[in-house]
Structure formats: C-alpha cells, structure tokens
Amino acid sequence: MASTIQCLLFLSLLSYSFLLIKCDEEDDLLKGIQQYRSTLNLTALAATAEAECIADGVADTFQNRPCANATYLNATALSTFPSYTAVMARCRLNATNATGNGQILSTCVPNQQTLAISNFTSRYATYLNSTGFTTIGVGSEDDWLVVLLTNMTGTAINGNGASGLALTAITPVVLSLICLIMLV
C-alpha cells in the first residue's frame, strides 16, 4: 500500500514538472511580449483562458510538423485558419457568434526557446505594436509557439449560454491527490 502511494506521488510530481516546463516557456513569451509593449508605451494585453485555449488548439495542429516548415509562416487571421471551427468547439466557444479580429502568430524555434521573444518581436512587430488588440493567448506544442492576439467580444459563448471563462482543467497533481484519497 505504501509503495503504491509513493509511486502515485512520484508520477504526479513527474507529470507536474512537465506541465511547469511547458508553462514556463509560454509564461516567458507572454511576459516578454508584455514588456516589449510596455517599452512602446502600449497597454498590456489581457491574458484570458479563452485566448489561451485557442492558442493551444492552434499549436496542437502543428504537432509533429518539423521546424523546416516554419519558414513560410505569416500571421493568419483566426477566422481563416483551417481548423478554426474545431478549435473554437474544443474551447467550448461558439464560432458563429464570435465577433472581432484575431491574428495567429506562430513560430518554431527548436531547442532554443530564449530566441522566441526576439523572433516574435521582429517578425510580427506590426501586430504586437497594434492598439487594435486587447487580448492575448499563448500556446505551445513541441518546438512550436503560437500567440493569439484578438479583440473578440464576449459573444463567443458555449451552447448553454455560459461564458467561455468557465473553462477548467484538472492538473495531474489534483488527479493524483484524488486517487490517493480514494486509496486511503
């Protein structure tokens, strides 16, 4: 019994460390973009769960795509992204009611995440310097980083009328703690 609990605790901490690594790279990029905008005396962008979910969904579409394919990437309007409807549905957002402008900014920087901020600020300066965006979301998959800049209104809601802010996630640690309680 004790070895089972120790094993579960070890696995939960291991999975949580992978989650922290991913969050650190996304958080670093978000902080870098906010600092960049601050140096230009632009207002900070609001980071929302909806924008993060969309950015993560877009990043997931790049899974297993080599960085060699990153050279042709340009900013893409969110509404024209090939998986737009699927990504919005995954985030429990109603794509048909979403109004506003959204731009997907993506890059691939293999094993050198510190270069990501300079890559974004030089490549996508026009969008990052814009006062037309109010919200930001950052997602990642493998070596790919995706930033969503948007000014979408709160009309993108799920089918039951609840705001998209109701998105929740259970972290591996919480899941492991639930398992431990059930074992005791």
Short mmCIF file of C-alpha atoms in Angstrom, two decimals, residues 22-153:
data_model
loop_
_atom_site.label_atom_id
_atom_site.label_comp_id
_atom_site.label_asym_id
_atom_site.label_seq_id
_atom_site.Cartn_x
_atom_site.Cartn_y
_atom_site.Cartn_z
CA LYS A 22 5.60 24.00 -20.71
CA CYS A 23 4.03 26.78 -18.68
CA ASP A 24 7.38 28.46 -18.10
CA GLU A 25 8.11 28.77 -21.82
CA GLU A 26 4.62 30.15 -22.51
CA ASP A 27 4.78 32.46 -19.49
CA ASP A 28 8.21 33.72 -20.53
CA LEU A 29 6.93 34.54 -24.01
CA LEU A 30 3.85 36.27 -22.59
CA LYS A 31 5.98 38.34 -20.19
CA GLY A 32 8.40 39.21 -22.98
CA ILE A 33 5.60 40.42 -25.24
CA GLN A 34 4.07 42.45 -22.42
CA GLN A 35 7.47 44.03 -21.63
CA TYR A 36 8.00 44.76 -25.32
CA ARG A 37 4.63 46.55 -25.48
CA SER A 38 5.43 48.40 -22.27
CA THR A 39 8.63 49.84 -23.77
CA LEU A 40 6.45 51.25 -26.56
CA ASN A 41 4.03 52.74 -24.00
CA LEU A 42 1.24 50.43 -25.18
CA THR A 43 -1.31 49.00 -22.78
CA ALA A 44 -0.84 45.46 -21.55
CA LEU A 45 -2.90 42.79 -23.25
CA ALA A 46 -5.35 40.82 -21.11
CA ALA A 47 -4.46 37.12 -20.96
CA THR A 48 -7.67 35.07 -20.92
CA ALA A 49 -8.45 31.38 -20.62
CA GLU A 50 -10.34 31.51 -23.93
CA ALA A 51 -7.43 33.03 -25.85
CA GLU A 52 -5.01 30.56 -24.28
CA CYS A 53 -7.27 27.65 -25.19
CA ILE A 54 -7.48 28.82 -28.80
CA ALA A 55 -3.70 29.33 -28.99
CA ASP A 56 -3.14 25.84 -27.53
CA GLY A 57 -5.61 24.38 -30.04
CA VAL A 58 -3.83 26.05 -32.94
CA ALA A 59 -0.43 24.91 -31.59
CA ASP A 60 -1.73 21.34 -31.42
CA THR A 61 -2.30 21.41 -35.18
CA PHE A 62 1.46 21.88 -35.64
CA GLN A 63 2.27 18.71 -33.67
CA ASN A 64 4.90 16.55 -35.39
CA ARG A 65 5.47 19.21 -38.07
CA PRO A 66 9.20 19.86 -38.47
CA CYS A 67 10.55 23.36 -37.96
CA ALA A 68 11.77 23.37 -41.56
CA ASN A 69 8.15 24.13 -42.48
CA ALA A 70 8.20 27.30 -40.35
CA THR A 71 9.96 29.47 -42.89
CA TYR A 72 6.78 30.29 -44.84
CA LEU A 73 4.63 31.20 -41.84
CA ASN A 74 2.90 34.54 -41.80
CA ALA A 75 0.31 35.98 -39.48
CA THR A 76 -3.03 34.31 -40.15
CA ALA A 77 -6.48 35.70 -39.47
CA LEU A 78 -8.09 33.45 -36.87
CA SER A 79 -11.34 33.13 -38.81
CA THR A 80 -9.48 31.83 -41.88
CA PHE A 81 -7.43 29.23 -40.00
CA PRO A 82 -8.29 25.79 -41.46
CA SER A 83 -9.23 24.26 -38.07
CA TYR A 84 -10.99 27.40 -36.76
CA THR A 85 -14.37 25.80 -36.06
CA ALA A 86 -12.84 22.70 -34.45
CA VAL A 87 -10.53 24.77 -32.23
CA MET A 88 -13.40 27.01 -31.13
CA ALA A 89 -15.58 23.96 -30.36
CA ARG A 90 -12.75 22.37 -28.36
CA CYS A 91 -12.62 25.54 -26.28
CA ARG A 92 -16.40 25.48 -25.84
CA LEU A 93 -16.73 28.72 -27.76
CA ASN A 94 -19.36 29.40 -30.40
CA ALA A 95 -17.51 30.23 -33.62
CA THR A 96 -20.61 31.63 -35.31
CA ASN A 97 -21.16 34.23 -32.57
CA ALA A 98 -17.52 35.29 -32.28
CA THR A 99 -17.07 38.86 -33.43
CA GLY A 100 -13.86 40.78 -33.66
CA ASN A 101 -10.44 40.47 -35.13
CA GLY A 102 -7.96 37.76 -34.27
CA GLN A 103 -4.45 37.09 -35.55
CA ILE A 104 -2.48 33.88 -35.15
CA LEU A 105 1.26 34.44 -34.86
CA SER A 106 3.33 31.26 -34.88
CA THR A 107 6.98 30.34 -34.89
CA CYS A 108 9.18 27.32 -34.41
CA VAL A 109 12.45 27.61 -32.51
CA PRO A 110 13.98 24.17 -31.90
CA ASN A 111 15.62 23.75 -28.50
CA GLN A 112 16.20 27.49 -28.13
CA GLN A 113 13.11 28.99 -26.55
CA THR A 114 15.03 32.10 -25.48
CA LEU A 115 15.09 33.15 -29.14
CA ALA A 116 11.30 33.02 -29.35
CA ILE A 117 10.70 36.52 -27.96
CA SER A 118 13.10 38.18 -30.39
CA ASN A 119 11.64 36.08 -33.20
CA PHE A 120 8.12 37.28 -32.37
CA THR A 121 9.02 40.93 -31.81
CA SER A 122 10.95 41.24 -35.07
CA ARG A 123 8.73 39.09 -37.28
CA TYR A 124 5.35 40.24 -36.00
CA ALA A 125 6.09 43.81 -34.86
CA THR A 126 3.15 45.23 -36.83
CA TYR A 127 0.70 43.13 -34.83
CA LEU A 128 2.44 43.43 -31.47
CA ASN A 129 2.61 47.22 -31.85
CA SER A 130 -1.09 47.49 -32.71
CA THR A 131 -3.51 49.16 -30.32
CA GLY A 132 -6.34 47.26 -32.01
CA PHE A 133 -5.80 44.13 -29.92
CA THR A 134 -6.88 43.81 -26.30
CA THR A 135 -6.41 40.12 -25.51
CA ILE A 136 -3.58 37.61 -25.80
CA GLY A 137 -3.26 33.85 -25.52
CA VAL A 138 -0.08 31.78 -25.78
CA GLY A 139 0.12 28.09 -26.63
CA SER A 140 2.88 25.65 -27.47
CA GLU A 141 3.41 22.21 -28.92
CA ASP A 142 6.83 20.63 -29.26
CA ASP A 143 9.11 23.42 -30.59
CA TRP A 144 6.17 25.46 -31.88
CA LEU A 145 4.90 28.58 -30.13
CA VAL A 146 1.61 30.26 -31.04
CA VAL A 147 0.36 33.67 -29.95
CA LEU A 148 -3.24 34.72 -30.48
CA LEU A 149 -3.91 38.45 -30.49
CA THR A 150 -7.57 39.39 -30.55
CA ASN A 151 -10.17 41.97 -29.71
CA MET A 152 -13.03 39.48 -29.71
CA THR A 153 -16.03 40.37 -27.65
#
